[in-house]
Structures are given as C-alpha cells and as structure tokens.
Short mmCIF file of C-alpha atoms in Angstrom, two decimals:
data_model
loop_
_atom_site.label_atom_id
_atom_site.label_comp_id
_atom_site.label_asym_id
_atom_site.label_seq_id
_atom_site.Cartn_x
_atom_site.Cartn_y
_atom_site.Cartn_z
CA MET A 846 18.27 -16.24 -95.41
CA GLY A 847 21.83 -15.50 -96.49
CA THR A 848 22.56 -12.65 -98.51
CA GLU A 849 21.26 -10.86 -101.72
CA LEU A 850 21.60 -7.81 -103.88
CA LEU A 851 18.63 -5.38 -103.52
CA ALA A 852 16.90 -5.43 -106.37
CA PRO A 853 17.25 -1.86 -108.75
CA LEU A 854 14.01 -0.51 -107.61
CA ASP A 855 14.91 -1.71 -103.89
CA LEU A 856 17.85 0.20 -104.55
CA ALA A 857 16.41 3.43 -106.12
CA PHE A 858 14.23 3.54 -102.69
CA TRP A 859 17.34 3.43 -100.89
CA HIS A 860 19.26 6.40 -102.22
CA LEU A 861 15.91 8.44 -102.75
CA GLU A 862 16.06 8.71 -99.15
CA SER A 863 17.15 11.79 -97.22
CA ASP A 864 16.52 13.47 -93.72
CA ALA A 865 13.86 15.37 -95.09
CA HIS A 866 12.32 12.78 -97.15
CA PRO A 867 12.23 9.41 -95.35
CA MET A 868 11.47 6.41 -97.93
CA HIS A 869 9.46 4.46 -95.42
CA LEU A 870 5.97 3.21 -95.58
CA GLY A 871 3.92 2.68 -92.44
CA ALA A 872 0.41 1.57 -90.50
CA LEU A 873 -1.42 2.74 -87.71
CA ALA A 874 -3.17 -0.33 -85.97
CA VAL A 875 -5.85 0.20 -83.37
CA PHE A 876 -7.00 -2.51 -81.44
CA ALA A 877 -9.84 -2.80 -78.83
CA PRO A 878 -9.52 -4.42 -75.57
CA GLY A 879 -9.57 -8.21 -75.66
CA GLY A 880 -12.89 -10.38 -74.56
CA ARG A 881 -10.05 -12.50 -72.42
CA PRO A 882 -7.41 -11.63 -70.11
CA ALA A 883 -5.30 -9.59 -72.45
CA PRO A 884 -1.35 -9.38 -71.75
CA GLY A 885 -0.48 -5.49 -70.34
CA PRO A 886 1.76 -3.24 -71.85
CA ASP A 887 5.13 -5.24 -70.93
CA GLY A 888 3.15 -8.15 -72.20
CA LEU A 889 2.36 -7.04 -75.48
CA LEU A 890 5.70 -5.33 -76.17
CA GLU A 891 7.47 -8.77 -75.15
CA LEU A 892 4.86 -10.63 -77.52
CA LEU A 893 5.29 -8.11 -80.70
CA GLY A 894 9.14 -8.23 -80.35
CA THR A 895 8.57 -12.17 -80.06
CA ARG A 896 6.88 -12.51 -83.23
CA ALA A 897 8.77 -9.64 -85.02
CA ALA A 898 12.29 -11.45 -84.67
CA ALA A 899 10.48 -14.58 -85.67
CA ILE A 900 10.20 -13.01 -89.28
CA PRO A 901 13.42 -13.71 -91.43
CA ARG A 902 13.33 -10.75 -93.33
CA LEU A 903 13.14 -8.35 -90.10
CA ARG A 904 16.65 -9.44 -89.37
CA MET A 905 18.11 -8.29 -92.19
CA ARG A 906 20.12 -4.97 -93.12
CA VAL A 907 21.57 -3.07 -96.12
CA ARG A 908 25.39 -3.21 -96.57
CA ASP A 909 27.49 -1.93 -99.69
CA VAL A 910 28.95 -4.72 -102.15
CA LEU A 911 31.71 -4.38 -104.44
CA LEU A 912 29.93 -5.63 -107.07
CA PRO A 913 28.31 -4.47 -108.96
CA VAL A 914 29.76 -1.03 -108.52
CA GLY A 915 27.46 1.04 -106.63
CA GLY A 916 25.05 -1.67 -105.47
CA ALA A 917 23.83 -3.06 -102.23
CA ALA A 918 23.18 -6.36 -100.25
CA TRP A 919 20.68 -7.50 -97.81
CA SER A 920 22.30 -9.80 -94.99
CA VAL A 921 21.55 -11.29 -91.89
CA ASP A 922 22.37 -8.82 -88.91
CA LYS A 923 24.67 -10.48 -86.68
CA ASP A 924 24.07 -8.39 -83.89
CA PHE A 925 20.29 -8.17 -84.33
CA ASP A 926 18.69 -7.03 -81.26
CA VAL A 927 14.67 -7.20 -81.60
CA HIS A 928 14.72 -4.49 -78.51
CA ARG A 929 16.25 -1.76 -80.71
CA HIS A 930 13.34 -1.94 -83.09
CA VAL A 931 10.39 -2.53 -80.80
CA LYS A 932 9.29 0.32 -78.32
CA ARG A 933 6.41 1.30 -76.15
CA VAL A 934 5.16 4.73 -75.74
CA HIS A 935 2.79 5.68 -73.20
CA LEU A 936 0.82 8.81 -73.73
CA PRO A 937 0.32 10.72 -70.88
CA GLU A 938 -3.36 11.46 -69.63
CA ALA A 939 -2.85 15.09 -70.45
CA GLU A 940 -2.64 14.07 -74.21
CA THR A 941 -5.61 11.96 -74.31
CA ALA A 942 -7.82 14.45 -72.29
CA GLY A 943 -11.09 14.61 -74.43
CA GLU A 944 -14.13 11.97 -75.31
CA GLY A 945 -12.47 8.74 -73.94
CA GLU A 946 -11.25 6.74 -77.02
CA ALA A 947 -11.55 10.06 -79.46
CA GLY A 948 -8.97 11.28 -77.23
CA PHE A 949 -6.66 8.46 -77.44
CA MET A 950 -7.06 8.11 -80.94
CA ALA A 951 -6.26 12.04 -82.01
CA ALA A 952 -3.19 11.96 -79.25
CA ALA A 953 -1.98 8.43 -80.97
CA THR A 954 -2.29 10.08 -84.80
CA ARG A 955 -0.56 12.97 -83.51
CA LEU A 956 2.15 10.81 -82.12
CA ALA A 957 2.49 8.59 -85.34
CA GLY A 958 2.63 11.64 -87.39
CA GLU A 959 5.84 12.93 -85.43
CA LEU A 960 7.38 9.11 -84.88
CA MET A 961 7.10 9.25 -89.34
CA GLU A 962 8.94 11.93 -89.63
CA GLN A 963 12.11 10.34 -88.17
CA PRO A 964 14.42 8.33 -90.76
CA LEU A 965 14.76 4.78 -89.96
CA ARG A 966 19.07 4.01 -88.87
CA ARG A 967 20.98 2.93 -91.15
CA GLY A 968 23.13 -0.26 -90.41
CA ARG A 969 20.26 -2.02 -88.91
CA PRO A 970 17.64 -3.86 -90.28
CA PRO A 971 15.26 -0.80 -91.58
CA TRP A 972 12.11 -0.84 -89.55
CA GLN A 973 10.48 0.01 -86.33
CA MET A 974 7.20 -0.96 -84.44
CA TYR A 975 5.82 1.19 -81.63
CA VAL A 976 3.16 -0.09 -79.05
CA ILE A 977 1.13 3.11 -78.02
CA THR A 978 -0.69 2.87 -74.68
CA GLY A 979 -2.48 5.52 -72.47
CA ALA A 980 -6.28 4.50 -73.68
CA ALA A 981 -8.55 4.57 -70.30
CA GLU A 982 -10.62 1.52 -71.47
CA GLY A 983 -7.36 -0.41 -72.59
CA SER A 984 -7.58 0.21 -76.09
CA PHE A 985 -3.67 0.35 -77.99
CA ALA A 986 -2.02 1.38 -81.20
CA VAL A 987 0.98 -0.35 -82.75
CA LEU A 988 2.78 1.82 -85.06
CA VAL A 989 4.95 -0.07 -87.64
CA LYS A 990 7.50 1.72 -90.20
CA LEU A 991 9.25 -0.38 -92.90
CA HIS A 992 11.50 0.99 -95.35
CA HIS A 993 10.16 1.07 -99.20
CA ALA A 994 13.59 -0.79 -99.88
CA LEU A 995 12.39 -3.85 -97.61
CA ALA A 996 9.21 -4.03 -99.18
CA ASP A 997 6.05 -2.92 -101.71
CA GLY A 998 2.81 -2.65 -100.09
CA MET A 999 1.87 -6.00 -100.82
CA ARG A 1000 4.58 -7.53 -99.15
CA ALA A 1001 4.79 -5.14 -96.22
CA VAL A 1002 1.50 -6.57 -95.66
CA ALA A 1003 2.72 -9.85 -95.59
CA ILE A 1004 5.65 -9.19 -93.65
CA GLY A 1005 3.92 -7.27 -91.06
CA ALA A 1006 0.97 -9.75 -91.17
CA GLY A 1007 3.24 -12.16 -89.18
CA ILE A 1008 2.47 -10.02 -85.78
CA PHE A 1009 -1.40 -11.31 -85.76
CA ASP A 1010 -2.20 -13.80 -83.66
CA GLU A 1011 -4.14 -15.79 -86.73
CA ILE A 1012 -1.11 -15.46 -89.06
CA ALA A 1013 1.53 -16.11 -86.10
CA ALA A 1014 -0.52 -19.51 -85.36
CA VAL A 1015 -0.60 -20.56 -89.00
CA ALA A 1016 3.06 -19.89 -89.67
CA GLY A 1017 4.07 -21.75 -86.45
CA ARG A 1018 7.34 -20.19 -86.06
CA PRO A 1019 9.30 -20.53 -82.75
CA GLY A 1020 10.30 -17.48 -81.10
CA PRO A 1021 13.77 -15.95 -80.85
CA ALA A 1022 15.00 -18.26 -78.38
CA ALA A 1023 14.25 -21.11 -80.14
CA ARG A 1024 16.03 -20.38 -83.52
CA ARG A 1025 19.70 -19.32 -84.68
CA VAL A 1026 20.11 -17.20 -87.40
CA ARG A 1027 23.33 -18.31 -89.47
CA PRO A 1028 24.90 -15.77 -90.96
CA VAL A 1029 25.58 -17.19 -94.43
CA PRO A 1030 28.82 -15.59 -96.51
CA PRO A 1031 28.42 -13.47 -99.07
CA ARG A 1032 28.02 -15.28 -102.84
CA SER A 1033 29.92 -14.01 -105.87
CA TRP A 1034 27.80 -11.76 -107.99
CA MET A 1035 30.14 -12.53 -111.05
CA PRO A 1036 28.08 -14.54 -113.70
CA GLY A 1037 29.67 -18.01 -115.01
CA PRO A 1038 30.21 -18.32 -118.70
CA ARG A 1039 27.60 -20.11 -119.49
CA GLN A 1040 25.57 -17.04 -117.97
CA VAL A 1041 27.24 -14.51 -120.09
CA ALA A 1042 25.12 -14.85 -123.21
CA GLY A 1043 21.54 -15.31 -121.60
CA LEU A 1044 22.60 -12.12 -119.45
CA ALA A 1045 23.51 -10.29 -122.72
CA LEU A 1046 20.19 -11.02 -124.53
CA GLY A 1047 18.32 -10.22 -121.28
CA ARG A 1048 19.91 -7.18 -121.02
CA ILE A 1049 18.87 -6.04 -124.51
CA GLU A 1050 15.22 -7.00 -123.85
CA ASP A 1051 15.68 -4.65 -120.54
CA LEU A 1052 17.42 -1.78 -122.58
CA GLY A 1053 14.47 -1.86 -124.99
CA ARG A 1054 11.84 -1.72 -122.60
CA ALA A 1055 13.81 1.20 -120.71
CA PHE A 1056 13.97 3.22 -124.04
CA GLY A 1057 9.94 2.74 -124.61
CA VAL A 1058 8.77 3.59 -120.73
CA GLY A 1059 11.63 6.63 -120.89
CA ALA A 1060 10.20 8.13 -123.92
CA SER A 1061 6.91 7.65 -122.39
CA LEU A 1062 8.06 9.73 -119.04
CA VAL A 1063 9.50 12.70 -121.36
CA ARG A 1064 6.35 12.92 -123.34
CA ALA A 1065 4.51 13.00 -119.89
CA SER A 1066 6.66 15.22 -118.23
CA ARG A 1067 5.48 18.91 -117.10
CA LEU A 1068 7.28 22.10 -117.58
CA ASP A 1069 4.82 24.32 -116.02
CA LEU A 1070 4.75 23.12 -112.30
CA ARG A 1071 2.02 25.50 -111.16
CA GLY A 1072 -1.21 23.24 -111.53
CA ALA A 1073 -1.93 22.44 -107.99
CA PRO A 1074 -0.19 24.59 -105.48
CA ALA A 1075 -1.74 22.87 -102.43
CA LEU A 1076 -0.43 19.43 -103.12
CA SER A 1077 3.50 20.64 -103.58
CA ALA A 1078 5.76 22.36 -101.11
CA ASP A 1079 9.07 22.44 -100.42
CA SER A 1080 9.58 20.23 -97.71
CA SER A 1081 10.35 21.37 -93.88
CA GLY A 1082 10.92 17.59 -92.60
CA THR A 1083 7.58 17.69 -90.65
CA ARG A 1084 5.09 15.24 -90.79
CA ARG A 1085 1.19 14.91 -90.18
CA LEU A 1086 -1.29 12.06 -90.06
CA VAL A 1087 -4.85 12.35 -90.43
CA THR A 1088 -7.11 9.40 -90.64
CA ALA A 1089 -10.72 8.98 -92.23
CA ASP A 1090 -13.18 6.29 -92.08
CA LEU A 1091 -15.79 5.41 -95.23
CA ASP A 1092 -18.90 2.81 -95.22
CA LEU A 1093 -17.29 0.11 -97.30
CA ALA A 1094 -21.45 -0.75 -97.98
CA ALA A 1095 -21.69 3.00 -99.42
CA VAL A 1096 -18.42 2.31 -101.46
CA GLN A 1097 -20.08 -0.28 -103.08
CA ARG A 1098 -23.32 0.75 -103.47
CA ILE A 1099 -22.08 3.57 -105.58
CA ARG A 1100 -20.12 1.14 -107.71
CA ARG A 1101 -23.07 -1.00 -108.07
CA ALA A 1102 -25.23 1.81 -109.50
CA VAL A 1103 -22.57 3.06 -111.76
CA GLY A 1104 -20.26 0.38 -112.84
CA GLY A 1105 -16.54 -0.13 -112.39
CA THR A 1106 -14.31 -1.25 -109.63
CA SER A 1107 -14.47 -0.14 -105.85
CA ASN A 1108 -10.97 1.40 -106.47
CA ASP A 1109 -12.74 3.91 -109.44
CA VAL A 1110 -15.19 4.84 -106.75
CA LEU A 1111 -12.80 5.54 -104.46
CA LEU A 1112 -10.16 7.66 -106.68
CA ALA A 1113 -13.24 9.63 -107.64
CA VAL A 1114 -14.04 10.16 -103.93
CA VAL A 1115 -10.37 11.51 -103.69
CA ALA A 1116 -10.69 13.99 -106.76
CA GLY A 1117 -14.08 15.25 -105.27
CA ALA A 1118 -12.65 15.33 -101.66
CA LEU A 1119 -9.74 17.86 -103.08
CA ARG A 1120 -12.15 19.77 -104.92
CA ARG A 1121 -14.25 20.49 -101.85
CA TRP A 1122 -11.09 21.09 -99.70
CA MET A 1123 -9.45 23.39 -102.20
CA LEU A 1124 -12.89 25.23 -102.41
CA GLU A 1125 -13.22 25.79 -98.74
CA ARG A 1126 -9.63 27.10 -98.61
CA GLY A 1127 -10.55 30.13 -100.75
CA GLU A 1128 -7.93 28.81 -103.65
CA PRO A 1129 -9.09 28.72 -107.06
CA LEU A 1130 -8.72 25.43 -108.95
CA PRO A 1131 -5.82 24.29 -110.64
CA GLY A 1132 -5.78 25.32 -114.50
CA SER A 1133 -5.06 21.51 -115.20
CA ASP A 1134 -6.22 18.93 -113.17
CA PRO A 1135 -3.69 17.34 -110.75
CA ARG A 1136 -2.14 13.90 -111.62
CA ALA A 1137 -2.03 11.21 -109.06
CA LEU A 1138 0.20 8.34 -109.44
CA VAL A 1139 -1.52 5.02 -108.46
CA PRO A 1140 0.85 1.99 -107.66
CA VAL A 1141 -0.08 -1.10 -109.20
CA SER A 1142 1.46 -4.54 -107.89
CA ARG A 1143 3.38 -6.45 -110.46
CA ARG A 1144 3.75 -9.65 -107.81
CA ARG A 1145 2.10 -12.50 -109.44
CA PRO A 1146 -0.51 -14.67 -107.37
CA GLY A 1147 1.53 -17.14 -105.02
CA GLY A 1148 4.88 -15.10 -105.88
CA GLY A 1149 7.36 -15.17 -102.92
CA ALA A 1150 9.98 -12.69 -104.55
CA ASP A 1151 10.93 -10.36 -101.94
CA GLY A 1152 11.22 -6.55 -102.28
CA ASN A 1153 9.69 -4.04 -104.70
CA ARG A 1154 7.61 -5.40 -107.89
CA LEU A 1155 5.67 -2.30 -109.04
CA SER A 1156 4.56 -0.41 -111.45
CA ALA A 1157 2.06 2.64 -111.63
CA TYR A 1158 -0.42 4.22 -113.62
CA LEU A 1159 -1.14 7.90 -114.31
CA LEU A 1160 -4.28 9.38 -113.63
CA GLY A 1161 -5.57 12.81 -114.03
CA LEU A 1162 -8.26 13.83 -110.77
CA PRO A 1163 -11.21 15.80 -112.26
CA VAL A 1164 -11.06 18.43 -109.70
CA SER A 1165 -12.54 20.64 -112.34
CA GLU A 1166 -15.67 18.95 -112.92
CA PRO A 1167 -18.56 20.13 -110.77
CA ASP A 1168 -20.81 16.96 -111.38
CA PRO A 1169 -19.54 14.24 -109.05
CA TRP A 1170 -20.92 11.76 -111.42
CA GLU A 1171 -19.30 13.08 -114.61
CA ARG A 1172 -16.20 12.81 -112.15
CA LEU A 1173 -16.53 9.30 -111.33
CA ARG A 1174 -17.15 8.28 -115.26
CA ALA A 1175 -13.75 10.73 -115.85
CA VAL A 1176 -12.01 8.48 -113.68
CA ARG A 1177 -13.70 5.16 -114.76
CA GLY A 1178 -12.50 5.80 -118.34
CA ALA A 1179 -9.00 6.96 -117.73
CA MET A 1180 -8.50 3.76 -115.55
CA ASP A 1181 -10.00 1.72 -118.16
CA ARG A 1182 -7.54 3.02 -120.67
CA ASN A 1183 -4.76 2.88 -118.14
CA LYS A 1184 -5.75 -1.02 -117.71
CA SER A 1185 -6.38 -1.36 -121.60
CA ALA A 1186 -2.81 -0.18 -121.79
CA GLY A 1187 -1.07 -2.47 -119.40
CA PRO A 1188 1.34 -1.40 -116.12
CA LEU A 1189 4.27 -2.10 -118.25
CA ARG A 1190 3.76 0.46 -120.93
CA GLY A 1191 3.11 4.56 -120.50
CA ALA A 1192 4.66 7.53 -118.10
CA GLY A 1193 3.59 5.50 -114.99
CA ALA A 1194 5.64 2.78 -115.21
CA VAL A 1195 8.65 4.52 -114.10
CA ALA A 1196 9.22 2.29 -111.53
CA VAL A 1197 9.67 -0.29 -114.20
CA LEU A 1198 12.39 2.14 -115.90
CA ALA A 1199 14.08 2.00 -112.51
CA ASP A 1200 14.20 -1.85 -112.79
CA GLN A 1201 16.50 -1.58 -115.95
CA LEU A 1202 19.10 1.18 -114.68
CA PRO A 1203 22.36 0.07 -113.23
CA SER A 1204 23.52 0.18 -109.34
CA LEU A 1205 25.83 3.22 -110.26
CA ALA A 1206 22.52 4.89 -111.81
CA HIS A 1207 20.66 5.03 -108.71
CA ARG A 1208 23.36 5.86 -106.63
CA PHE A 1209 24.39 8.97 -107.91
CA GLY A 1210 20.70 9.56 -109.90
CA ALA A 1211 18.56 9.25 -106.93
CA PRO A 1212 18.60 13.01 -105.74
CA LEU A 1213 17.93 14.02 -109.27
CA ALA A 1214 15.29 11.36 -110.01
CA GLY A 1215 13.52 12.69 -106.50
CA SER A 1216 13.50 16.20 -107.85
CA ALA A 1217 11.95 15.33 -111.03
CA ALA A 1218 8.76 13.58 -109.39
CA ARG A 1219 6.90 16.86 -109.75
CA MET A 1220 7.29 16.75 -113.14
CA LEU A 1221 4.84 13.62 -113.48
CA PHE A 1222 2.81 13.59 -110.73
CA ASP A 1223 1.33 15.97 -107.77
CA VAL A 1224 -0.29 13.06 -105.36
CA LEU A 1225 0.26 9.24 -104.62
CA VAL A 1226 -2.93 7.62 -104.13
CA THR A 1227 -2.43 3.76 -103.15
CA SER A 1228 -4.87 1.14 -102.32
CA VAL A 1229 -3.18 -1.78 -99.58
CA PRO A 1230 -4.77 -5.03 -99.78
CA LEU A 1231 -5.38 -6.35 -96.21
CA PRO A 1232 -6.63 -10.07 -94.93
CA ARG A 1233 -10.11 -10.30 -95.14
CA SER A 1234 -10.38 -12.28 -92.06
CA ALA A 1235 -10.85 -10.85 -88.68
CA LEU A 1236 -7.24 -10.07 -87.15
CA SER A 1237 -5.76 -9.65 -83.31
CA LEU A 1238 -3.10 -9.52 -80.98
CA GLY A 1239 -2.56 -11.10 -78.04
CA GLY A 1240 -6.41 -11.61 -78.27
CA CYS A 1241 -7.34 -8.09 -78.74
CA PRO A 1242 -9.03 -7.32 -81.86
CA LEU A 1243 -7.92 -5.22 -84.78
CA ARG A 1244 -10.39 -2.50 -84.73
CA ALA A 1245 -8.97 -0.34 -87.70
CA LEU A 1246 -5.86 0.07 -89.76
CA TYR A 1247 -4.45 3.21 -91.22
CA PRO A 1248 -1.73 2.49 -93.88
CA MET A 1249 0.73 5.63 -94.61
CA ALA A 1250 2.63 6.38 -97.72
CA PRO A 1251 5.92 8.33 -98.11
CA LEU A 1252 5.97 11.99 -99.60
CA ALA A 1253 7.93 12.62 -102.94
CA ARG A 1254 10.31 15.72 -103.10
CA GLY A 1255 8.11 18.87 -103.65
CA GLN A 1256 5.02 17.22 -102.78
CA SER A 1257 2.89 17.78 -99.53
CA LEU A 1258 0.43 14.98 -99.73
CA ALA A 1259 0.38 11.23 -100.14
CA ILE A 1260 -3.32 9.28 -99.62
CA ALA A 1261 -3.25 5.45 -98.97
CA LEU A 1262 -6.32 3.29 -98.48
CA THR A 1263 -7.33 -0.30 -97.65
CA THR A 1264 -10.37 -2.10 -96.51
CA TYR A 1265 -11.16 -3.96 -93.29
CA GLY A 1266 -14.03 -4.92 -91.05
CA GLY A 1267 -16.35 -3.15 -93.45
CA ALA A 1268 -14.64 0.34 -93.36
CA VAL A 1269 -12.28 1.88 -95.76
CA GLN A 1270 -9.94 3.50 -93.73
CA ILE A 1271 -7.44 6.53 -95.18
CA GLY A 1272 -4.25 7.56 -94.13
CA LEU A 1273 -3.58 11.27 -94.96
CA VAL A 1274 0.30 11.83 -94.72
CA ALA A 1275 1.21 15.50 -95.45
CA ASP A 1276 3.98 17.96 -94.84
CA GLY A 1277 3.41 19.43 -91.24
CA LYS A 1278 3.95 23.12 -92.35
CA ALA A 1279 2.37 22.97 -95.83
CA LEU A 1280 -0.99 21.38 -95.09
CA PRO A 1281 -2.17 22.72 -91.17
CA ASP A 1282 -5.75 22.07 -92.12
CA LEU A 1283 -5.16 18.18 -93.12
CA GLU A 1284 -8.17 17.18 -90.84
CA ARG A 1285 -10.73 19.08 -93.14
CA LEU A 1286 -9.51 16.77 -96.20
CA GLY A 1287 -10.32 14.06 -94.33
CA ARG A 1288 -14.02 15.02 -93.59
CA CYS A 1289 -14.17 16.00 -97.30
CA ALA A 1290 -13.55 12.68 -98.10
CA GLU A 1291 -16.71 11.37 -96.00
CA GLU A 1292 -18.97 14.05 -97.22
CA GLU A 1293 -18.08 13.02 -100.77
CA VAL A 1294 -19.54 9.45 -100.35
CA ALA A 1295 -22.73 10.94 -98.45
CA GLY A 1296 -22.84 13.23 -101.58
CA LEU A 1297 -22.74 10.19 -104.07
CA LEU A 1298 -25.15 8.18 -102.23
CA ALA A 1299 -27.81 11.11 -101.87
CA LEU A 1300 -27.67 11.22 -106.03
CA LEU A 1301 -28.79 7.48 -106.19
CA PRO A 1302 -32.61 6.70 -106.14
CA GLY A 1303 -34.12 6.39 -103.22
CA GLY A 1304 -30.82 7.82 -101.80
#
C-alpha cells in the first residue's frame, strides 16, 4: 500500500477532532475462556499484535501534503512498531470485586470509558488496542479504537475482524516478520491534460448535489436548541461507557407482529428507553421530539474502498408519545419516508455535502461545522453489522461485542448497536459529567423490549 489522499469526508473527521472531542470509533469485545489451552496474557498480546501488524491499513499514518491545499494523505509509517499500539492492562483484584464475571465486566467497562477519553496520538497510525485481563475465571476483553478518518462502521468491522481466528485463517496473512512493507514515494496530485475536462464536468455535478443538500440542511436547522436538555451539554472531556443486552429473538418477534425491519424496532426501543429515562429523572419531556442522526452506508456490496462512505437519515424519536405501539408506527413511517427519499437527499445527507467541499474548507471550517451539529440532531444512533459466524481469538470464543461511537460537540450521548450470538448488544457512550446515571438508560432499553413483548398476544 502506497500513498493516497484522504477522501473529503475522512479529512473532515480528521479536522473535527479536539482534545475534548476525540473522533475515534471503538468496540469492547469480551471473550470467554477457550476450550483448549489458550494463550496466557502475554501470548494474547503477541497474537493480537501479530495479526494487527499484518493488516496493511493499520500501518498507515496521516501526513500533510502541499496539494491540494489543506489536504492530507495516508502513507506507510516507515517507523511502524505494533508494540506502540497494542497494550495490556491488568485489572487489580480490588477493582473486579463483585459477582465474578459481573465484577470484571463492570471494571472493564469503566476502564474502556476512560480509555475512550484519550485522543489517538497523531503522527502515528491512528488506532490502539488494549488486552484487558483480570477475570478470575479466565475471561478477558479487547478494546479497539480506530480513528473515524480511518474507517466508517462497516469498514472498521472489516479491518478489526482481521484479529479473529476465523478471518485470519481465511486471509492467510503472514506475520510482520515474514513481510516487508516498502514505502512508496508520493504520487503527483496534479491532473493530466486529458483529465481536466472530466474533472470539470464531475465538479459541476458535485456542486449541484452539494447545493441541494445544503439547502436541505438550512431548512432543517433549528435555532431553538432547548429541545432535549438531557442530551446536550458542554463537553467535560470525560467519557463513560455503559453496555446493555437485548434478546434478539424478542426483537424479531416484535418485528414479525408489527412489520417493518428489526432496525425500526430498535429505533423505537431507543425512543421508548429515552422516554422512560427522562421521566424517571423527573425532568419534563422536551417540547419537540429529539432528533436522531441514523448513519447509512453508501458502500456497495463487494466494494473495497477504504475510508468513509456514509450518508445519514434524520429521525424524530417520538418520546412524547405514551403508547409504545404508536411510537413504533411513527418510527416505521418516518424511516419508510427516509428510505423513499434515499440517502443522498435531505438534511441527513450532511456527510454527502462534506464529500463535495474542498480540503481547505475542512481544515478551517471543521470547528464551525462541529459546533453546528446541535442544530441538526440531538443524538447519534448507529447500527454496526458483524459477521454472523461465531468468532474467537486464540481459541477463546467471542461472547459479546459492544460498539462505541464518538460524541459530537454539544451532545452528551451516542448510541451504537450490533447483533451477535442471539443478542443485540448496545454501547452507550456519554459525557461522564453530564450523564452520571447512564446505567439507568441501559436498563430502560431492556425494560422497553419487555414492555413491547407484554403487549403481544400471548405475551
């Protein structure tokens, strides 16, 4: 892999970052003890490092370029050392005290939240992995952090999956000692004469699309930002992670009863959970329903493009509706309208607009764009697809994987969901000072599913 320019959306994520708003995705993977002799903590660290080092994308760092002005490029890190990126953290017994596995999970989750606060070091490939040990019964966890400039959710899964036994065996990648990465000199970014006409025509089409999306953004922007106080806050720079698990069979049973998609059901569950949580906090429901930004992949099946290929839908979460079925119908209707319009239309396609802007606009306009996020949405709700097959690391089966999304400026909560092993696993990432009662929101999601089930015939 040589040198390549960051795509406009990747560049936007790179410049949106600040110390208080790190722009990395994350996942906390929890593993059970293996059935065969599994590698010890040092062996796990070595195995993880060997597999991560064999993934070409993880050897790339970001550097500035002269052209285009304000741009940046991925290039091979000639001084790459995987040991800078893969660390082991052992939790002392005092931190894991509790009911065995539950105590370890609580401590690992707290640690993951603290590690998610820390921006990735620039000048090196922007990722980090931690092996978290300390469970008495031999369970362990792996925390993965990937900068959003490196990948969107689907691409992050494709990159991160390379650490698992099943994917590594199919890929057949040799370890770092068996392969040498040769730096490739930067290419010239100046177009040749035959490319100028094509670039000009393409740019006209891009500008037309950008104008349409920009007009939608203006129409959808809100001047009154007091809609959902619980979901907005000035950043303290702290992060908390809370996990929750939903029964996938229960979600599918609800979907079969009411139609739509499983994602519609999960979005309605999020709306119901937020309603329960706000009422239990004793705060009034917002005058207007909070808006969720729901990312949509623009990656074509089989497409191998790196970086971000995203759009999004805007969805009003009907927290003011007391009837659970009406909430579900409202979500389903709104998502049907979003899908009819398509991911390249409407205010949610802010990522498409970012794709049309020049590099210099991202470099100097990122702080303004980040601050404007609250004018469009209140909370990010994203679904991350995982392989359906069982996964393991060093013979230790993956028990659960909790995805994590970054927080936008002025927002205190981001919600990420994935499906694995018969469960929907939820990662709730929040500003640590703004939402000290985040655990309750996780329980509200589980209670909302139980409440919907109870309303079904025979439930």
